[in-house]
mmCIF file with all atom_site columns, C-alpha atoms in Angstrom:
data_model
loop_
_atom_site.group_PDB
_atom_site.id
_atom_site.type_symbol
_atom_site.label_atom_id
_atom_site.label_alt_id
_atom_site.label_comp_id
_atom_site.label_asym_id
_atom_site.label_entity_id
_atom_site.label_seq_id
_atom_site.pdbx_PDB_ins_code
_atom_site.Cartn_x
_atom_site.Cartn_y
_atom_site.Cartn_z
_atom_site.occupancy
_atom_site.B_iso_or_equiv
_atom_site.pdbx_formal_charge
_atom_site.auth_seq_id
_atom_site.auth_comp_id
_atom_site.auth_asym_id
_atom_site.auth_atom_id
_atom_site.pdbx_PDB_model_num
ATOM 1   C CA . MET A 1 1   ? 35.374 -25.785 -129.641 1.00 58.00 ? 1   MET A CA 1
ATOM 2   C CA . CYS A 1 2   ? 34.353 -22.524 -131.224 1.00 74.00 ? 2   CYS A CA 1
ATOM 3   C CA . ALA A 1 3   ? 35.547 -21.146 -134.471 1.00 73.00 ? 3   ALA A CA 1
ATOM 4   C CA . PRO A 1 4   ? 38.467 -18.730 -134.130 1.00 75.00 ? 4   PRO A CA 1
ATOM 5   C CA . GLY A 1 5   ? 37.232 -15.185 -133.544 1.00 81.00 ? 5   GLY A CA 1
ATOM 6   C CA . CYS A 1 6   ? 33.985 -16.255 -131.820 1.00 87.00 ? 6   CYS A CA 1
ATOM 7   C CA . ARG A 1 7   ? 32.257 -13.088 -130.553 1.00 90.00 ? 7   ARG A CA 1
ATOM 8   C CA . VAL A 1 8   ? 30.847 -14.813 -127.432 1.00 89.00 ? 8   VAL A CA 1
ATOM 9   C CA . CYS A 1 9   ? 34.307 -16.015 -126.394 1.00 87.00 ? 9   CYS A CA 1
ATOM 10  C CA . ALA A 1 10  ? 35.863 -12.629 -127.134 1.00 89.00 ? 10  ALA A CA 1
ATOM 11  C CA . GLU A 1 11  ? 33.289 -10.878 -124.930 1.00 89.00 ? 11  GLU A CA 1
ATOM 12  C CA . ALA A 1 12  ? 33.892 -13.331 -122.046 1.00 86.00 ? 12  ALA A CA 1
ATOM 13  C CA . ARG A 1 13  ? 37.703 -13.275 -122.225 1.00 86.00 ? 13  ARG A CA 1
ATOM 14  C CA . GLU A 1 14  ? 38.221 -10.326 -119.850 1.00 90.00 ? 14  GLU A CA 1
ATOM 15  C CA . GLU A 1 15  ? 36.032 -11.821 -117.100 1.00 88.00 ? 15  GLU A CA 1
ATOM 16  C CA . PHE A 1 16  ? 37.600 -15.263 -117.642 1.00 86.00 ? 16  PHE A CA 1
ATOM 17  C CA . THR A 1 17  ? 41.101 -13.771 -117.348 1.00 84.00 ? 17  THR A CA 1
ATOM 18  C CA . ALA A 1 18  ? 40.202 -11.916 -114.127 1.00 87.00 ? 18  ALA A CA 1
ATOM 19  C CA . LEU A 1 19  ? 38.700 -15.058 -112.553 1.00 84.00 ? 19  LEU A CA 1
ATOM 20  C CA . ARG A 1 20  ? 41.738 -17.082 -113.549 1.00 83.00 ? 20  ARG A CA 1
ATOM 21  C CA . ALA A 1 21  ? 44.136 -14.485 -112.081 1.00 84.00 ? 21  ALA A CA 1
ATOM 22  C CA . ALA A 1 22  ? 42.236 -14.519 -108.777 1.00 83.00 ? 22  ALA A CA 1
ATOM 23  C CA . SER A 1 23  ? 42.351 -18.327 -108.751 1.00 82.00 ? 23  SER A CA 1
ATOM 24  C CA . LEU A 1 24  ? 46.102 -18.348 -109.414 1.00 84.00 ? 24  LEU A CA 1
ATOM 25  C CA . LEU A 1 25  ? 46.597 -15.976 -106.470 1.00 87.00 ? 25  LEU A CA 1
ATOM 26  C CA . GLN A 1 26  ? 44.711 -18.384 -104.194 1.00 87.00 ? 26  GLN A CA 1
ATOM 27  C CA . ARG A 1 27  ? 46.854 -21.291 -105.417 1.00 86.00 ? 27  ARG A CA 1
ATOM 28  C CA . ARG A 1 28  ? 50.060 -19.339 -104.746 1.00 89.00 ? 28  ARG A CA 1
ATOM 29  C CA . ARG A 1 29  ? 48.873 -18.634 -101.211 1.00 92.00 ? 29  ARG A CA 1
ATOM 30  C CA . LEU A 1 30  ? 48.732 -22.388 -100.553 1.00 90.00 ? 30  LEU A CA 1
ATOM 31  C CA . ASP A 1 31  ? 52.521 -22.441 -100.942 1.00 90.00 ? 31  ASP A CA 1
ATOM 32  C CA . GLU A 1 32  ? 52.815 -20.327 -97.768  1.00 95.00 ? 32  GLU A CA 1
ATOM 33  C CA . PRO A 1 33  ? 50.785 -22.189 -95.109  1.00 94.00 ? 33  PRO A CA 1
ATOM 34  C CA . ASP A 1 34  ? 52.480 -20.334 -92.237  1.00 96.00 ? 34  ASP A CA 1
ATOM 35  C CA . ARG A 1 35  ? 51.356 -16.987 -93.652  1.00 97.00 ? 35  ARG A CA 1
ATOM 36  C CA . TYR A 1 36  ? 47.982 -18.247 -94.931  1.00 97.00 ? 36  TYR A CA 1
ATOM 37  C CA . PRO A 1 37  ? 46.853 -20.930 -92.455  1.00 97.00 ? 37  PRO A CA 1
ATOM 38  C CA . TYR A 1 38  ? 43.119 -20.739 -93.272  1.00 97.00 ? 38  TYR A CA 1
ATOM 39  C CA . ALA A 1 39  ? 41.027 -21.558 -96.308  1.00 95.00 ? 39  ALA A CA 1
ATOM 40  C CA . ALA A 1 40  ? 37.301 -21.365 -96.836  1.00 94.00 ? 40  ALA A CA 1
ATOM 41  C CA . GLY A 1 41  ? 34.724 -22.459 -99.299  1.00 88.00 ? 41  GLY A CA 1
ATOM 42  C CA . LYS A 1 42  ? 31.232 -21.058 -99.242  1.00 87.00 ? 42  LYS A CA 1
ATOM 43  C CA . HIS A 1 43  ? 30.270 -22.244 -95.747  1.00 93.00 ? 43  HIS A CA 1
ATOM 44  C CA . THR A 1 44  ? 33.220 -24.118 -94.225  1.00 95.00 ? 44  THR A CA 1
ATOM 45  C CA . LEU A 1 45  ? 36.450 -22.898 -92.653  1.00 97.00 ? 45  LEU A CA 1
ATOM 46  C CA . HIS A 1 46  ? 39.483 -25.185 -93.065  1.00 96.00 ? 46  HIS A CA 1
ATOM 47  C CA . ARG A 1 47  ? 43.173 -25.187 -92.341  1.00 97.00 ? 47  ARG A CA 1
ATOM 48  C CA . SER A 1 48  ? 44.902 -24.422 -95.638  1.00 95.00 ? 48  SER A CA 1
ATOM 49  C CA . ALA A 1 49  ? 46.722 -27.771 -95.454  1.00 93.00 ? 49  ALA A CA 1
ATOM 50  C CA . CYS A 1 50  ? 43.415 -29.698 -95.293  1.00 93.00 ? 50  CYS A CA 1
ATOM 51  C CA . ARG A 1 51  ? 43.125 -32.530 -97.806  1.00 89.00 ? 51  ARG A CA 1
ATOM 52  C CA . GLN A 1 52  ? 39.737 -31.202 -98.938  1.00 87.00 ? 52  GLN A CA 1
ATOM 53  C CA . ILE A 1 53  ? 41.387 -27.910 -99.888  1.00 86.00 ? 53  ILE A CA 1
ATOM 54  C CA . LYS A 1 54  ? 44.088 -29.715 -101.854 1.00 77.00 ? 54  LYS A CA 1
ATOM 55  C CA . GLN A 1 55  ? 41.388 -31.640 -103.747 1.00 72.00 ? 55  GLN A CA 1
ATOM 56  C CA . GLY A 1 56  ? 39.211 -28.580 -104.406 1.00 68.00 ? 56  GLY A CA 1
ATOM 57  C CA . ILE A 1 57  ? 41.899 -26.211 -105.598 1.00 68.00 ? 57  ILE A CA 1
ATOM 58  C CA . GLY A 1 58  ? 42.497 -28.015 -108.883 1.00 58.00 ? 58  GLY A CA 1
ATOM 59  C CA . GLY A 1 59  ? 45.563 -28.067 -111.089 1.00 58.00 ? 59  GLY A CA 1
ATOM 60  C CA . LEU A 1 60  ? 47.337 -25.332 -112.942 1.00 56.00 ? 60  LEU A CA 1
ATOM 61  C CA . GLU A 1 61  ? 47.003 -24.912 -116.668 1.00 55.00 ? 61  GLU A CA 1
ATOM 62  C CA . GLY A 1 62  ? 49.508 -22.887 -118.683 1.00 56.00 ? 62  GLY A CA 1
ATOM 63  C CA . ASP A 1 63  ? 48.278 -19.885 -120.656 1.00 59.00 ? 63  ASP A CA 1
ATOM 64  C CA . ASP A 1 64  ? 48.848 -21.706 -123.956 1.00 59.00 ? 64  ASP A CA 1
ATOM 65  C CA . SER A 1 65  ? 47.157 -24.921 -122.862 1.00 60.00 ? 65  SER A CA 1
ATOM 66  C CA . PRO A 1 66  ? 44.501 -26.299 -125.231 1.00 60.00 ? 66  PRO A CA 1
ATOM 67  C CA . ARG A 1 67  ? 42.527 -27.266 -122.102 1.00 63.00 ? 67  ARG A CA 1
ATOM 68  C CA . LEU A 1 68  ? 42.560 -23.628 -121.001 1.00 66.00 ? 68  LEU A CA 1
ATOM 69  C CA . HIS A 1 69  ? 41.190 -22.520 -124.393 1.00 66.00 ? 69  HIS A CA 1
ATOM 70  C CA . GLY A 1 70  ? 38.461 -25.144 -124.003 1.00 75.00 ? 70  GLY A CA 1
ATOM 71  C CA . ALA A 1 71  ? 37.760 -23.783 -120.520 1.00 79.00 ? 71  ALA A CA 1
ATOM 72  C CA . LEU A 1 72  ? 37.262 -20.292 -121.982 1.00 79.00 ? 72  LEU A CA 1
ATOM 73  C CA . THR A 1 73  ? 34.831 -21.718 -124.518 1.00 82.00 ? 73  THR A CA 1
ATOM 74  C CA . ARG A 1 74  ? 32.835 -23.573 -121.837 1.00 82.00 ? 74  ARG A CA 1
ATOM 75  C CA . PHE A 1 75  ? 32.856 -20.487 -119.595 1.00 81.00 ? 75  PHE A CA 1
ATOM 76  C CA . ALA A 1 76  ? 31.749 -18.176 -122.409 1.00 85.00 ? 76  ALA A CA 1
ATOM 77  C CA . HIS A 1 77  ? 28.977 -20.394 -123.724 1.00 86.00 ? 77  HIS A CA 1
ATOM 78  C CA . ASP A 1 78  ? 27.844 -22.342 -120.633 1.00 82.00 ? 78  ASP A CA 1
ATOM 79  C CA . GLY A 1 79  ? 29.116 -20.339 -117.643 1.00 76.00 ? 79  GLY A CA 1
ATOM 80  C CA . THR A 1 80  ? 31.155 -23.379 -116.519 1.00 72.00 ? 80  THR A CA 1
ATOM 81  C CA . LEU A 1 81  ? 33.763 -22.794 -113.812 1.00 69.00 ? 81  LEU A CA 1
ATOM 82  C CA . THR A 1 82  ? 35.980 -25.860 -113.389 1.00 66.00 ? 82  THR A CA 1
ATOM 83  C CA . SER A 1 83  ? 38.724 -26.526 -110.854 1.00 55.00 ? 83  SER A CA 1
ATOM 84  C CA . GLY A 1 84  ? 41.217 -26.852 -113.711 1.00 60.00 ? 84  GLY A CA 1
ATOM 85  C CA . TRP A 1 85  ? 41.394 -23.076 -113.990 1.00 59.00 ? 85  TRP A CA 1
ATOM 86  C CA . ALA A 1 86  ? 39.099 -21.582 -111.332 1.00 63.00 ? 86  ALA A CA 1
ATOM 87  C CA . THR A 1 87  ? 38.863 -22.118 -107.632 1.00 71.00 ? 87  THR A CA 1
ATOM 88  C CA . HIS A 1 88  ? 35.945 -21.382 -105.397 1.00 77.00 ? 88  HIS A CA 1
ATOM 89  C CA . LEU A 1 89  ? 38.190 -21.346 -102.355 1.00 85.00 ? 89  LEU A CA 1
ATOM 90  C CA . ARG A 1 90  ? 39.671 -18.431 -100.487 1.00 91.00 ? 90  ARG A CA 1
ATOM 91  C CA . VAL A 1 91  ? 43.072 -18.928 -98.806  1.00 93.00 ? 91  VAL A CA 1
ATOM 92  C CA . MET A 1 92  ? 43.510 -16.430 -95.957  1.00 96.00 ? 92  MET A CA 1
ATOM 93  C CA . GLU A 1 93  ? 45.782 -14.880 -93.380  1.00 97.00 ? 93  GLU A CA 1
ATOM 94  C CA . PRO A 1 94  ? 44.460 -15.041 -89.790  1.00 97.00 ? 94  PRO A CA 1
ATOM 95  C CA . ALA A 1 95  ? 43.038 -11.473 -89.963  1.00 96.00 ? 95  ALA A CA 1
ATOM 96  C CA . GLU A 1 96  ? 41.234 -12.257 -93.226  1.00 96.00 ? 96  GLU A CA 1
ATOM 97  C CA . ALA A 1 97  ? 39.838 -15.450 -91.695  1.00 97.00 ? 97  ALA A CA 1
ATOM 98  C CA . ALA A 1 98  ? 38.633 -13.494 -88.654  1.00 96.00 ? 98  ALA A CA 1
ATOM 99  C CA . GLY A 1 99  ? 36.777 -11.148 -91.021  1.00 96.00 ? 99  GLY A CA 1
ATOM 100 C CA . TRP A 1 100 ? 35.304 -14.124 -92.905  1.00 96.00 ? 100 TRP A CA 1
ATOM 101 C CA . VAL A 1 101 ? 34.005 -15.526 -89.596  1.00 95.00 ? 101 VAL A CA 1
ATOM 102 C CA . LYS A 1 102 ? 32.565 -12.134 -88.525  1.00 94.00 ? 102 LYS A CA 1
ATOM 103 C CA . GLU A 1 103 ? 30.737 -11.804 -91.858  1.00 93.00 ? 103 GLU A CA 1
ATOM 104 C CA . ARG A 1 104 ? 29.101 -15.162 -91.150  1.00 93.00 ? 104 ARG A CA 1
ATOM 105 C CA . THR A 1 105 ? 28.174 -14.540 -87.525  1.00 92.00 ? 105 THR A CA 1
ATOM 106 C CA . GLY A 1 106 ? 24.709 -13.174 -86.811  1.00 88.00 ? 106 GLY A CA 1
ATOM 107 C CA . PRO A 1 107 ? 23.917 -10.272 -84.469  1.00 87.00 ? 107 PRO A CA 1
ATOM 108 C CA . ARG A 1 108 ? 23.066 -12.685 -81.650  1.00 86.00 ? 108 ARG A CA 1
ATOM 109 C CA . GLY A 1 109 ? 26.179 -14.805 -82.143  1.00 83.00 ? 109 GLY A CA 1
ATOM 110 C CA . GLY A 1 110 ? 24.666 -17.492 -84.335  1.00 86.00 ? 110 GLY A CA 1
ATOM 111 C CA . THR A 1 111 ? 27.055 -18.879 -86.899  1.00 88.00 ? 111 THR A CA 1
ATOM 112 C CA . HIS A 1 112 ? 26.362 -19.240 -90.592  1.00 91.00 ? 112 HIS A CA 1
ATOM 113 C CA . TYR A 1 113 ? 29.454 -21.339 -91.227  1.00 94.00 ? 113 TYR A CA 1
ATOM 114 C CA . ARG A 1 114 ? 31.023 -24.495 -89.876  1.00 95.00 ? 114 ARG A CA 1
ATOM 115 C CA . LEU A 1 115 ? 34.519 -25.646 -89.010  1.00 96.00 ? 115 LEU A CA 1
ATOM 116 C CA . CYS A 1 116 ? 35.851 -28.545 -91.065  1.00 96.00 ? 116 CYS A CA 1
ATOM 117 C CA . GLY A 1 117 ? 35.494 -31.858 -89.275  1.00 95.00 ? 117 GLY A CA 1
ATOM 118 C CA . ILE A 1 118 ? 38.545 -33.293 -91.015  1.00 95.00 ? 118 ILE A CA 1
ATOM 119 C CA . CYS A 1 119 ? 41.233 -30.698 -90.260  1.00 95.00 ? 119 CYS A CA 1
ATOM 120 C CA . GLY A 1 120 ? 39.594 -29.087 -87.202  1.00 94.00 ? 120 GLY A CA 1
ATOM 121 C CA . PRO A 1 121 ? 40.780 -25.488 -87.604  1.00 96.00 ? 121 PRO A CA 1
ATOM 122 C CA . VAL A 1 122 ? 40.955 -23.267 -84.561  1.00 94.00 ? 122 VAL A CA 1
ATOM 123 C CA . ARG A 1 123 ? 38.602 -20.312 -84.855  1.00 93.00 ? 123 ARG A CA 1
ATOM 124 C CA . PRO A 1 124 ? 40.772 -17.249 -85.650  1.00 93.00 ? 124 PRO A CA 1
ATOM 125 C CA . GLU A 1 125 ? 41.367 -14.736 -82.875  1.00 83.00 ? 125 GLU A CA 1
ATOM 126 C CA . ASN A 1 126 ? 39.397 -11.462 -82.955  1.00 75.00 ? 126 ASN A CA 1
ATOM 127 C CA . ALA A 1 127 ? 36.561 -13.137 -84.839  1.00 63.00 ? 127 ALA A CA 1
#
């Protein structure tokens, strides 16, 4: 842990807070699987109810949690992003998922993504 008033932590707080807010939004979207049926990591499209998504989304930490303060310290000093406060997943509506697929489809139709072999999502329409 840093000493209170650490300049490095103070400078990283705004970015840390923004990343955490975005992660909390993704977690909230998981509570509405009918509205947000898709989720994606860097290269794989899943159904939002996929067990891999549930494992990768991490837990929620309250704003006053000592673990969250430790996460800020690790982020500020080491650039560490852990699933306890940050997610690297994107939970999406069908139209968002179609855009995600289009972004990862080459000009000749080659794909730069894969569909999860566990949950077997259906490729979104209009992709």
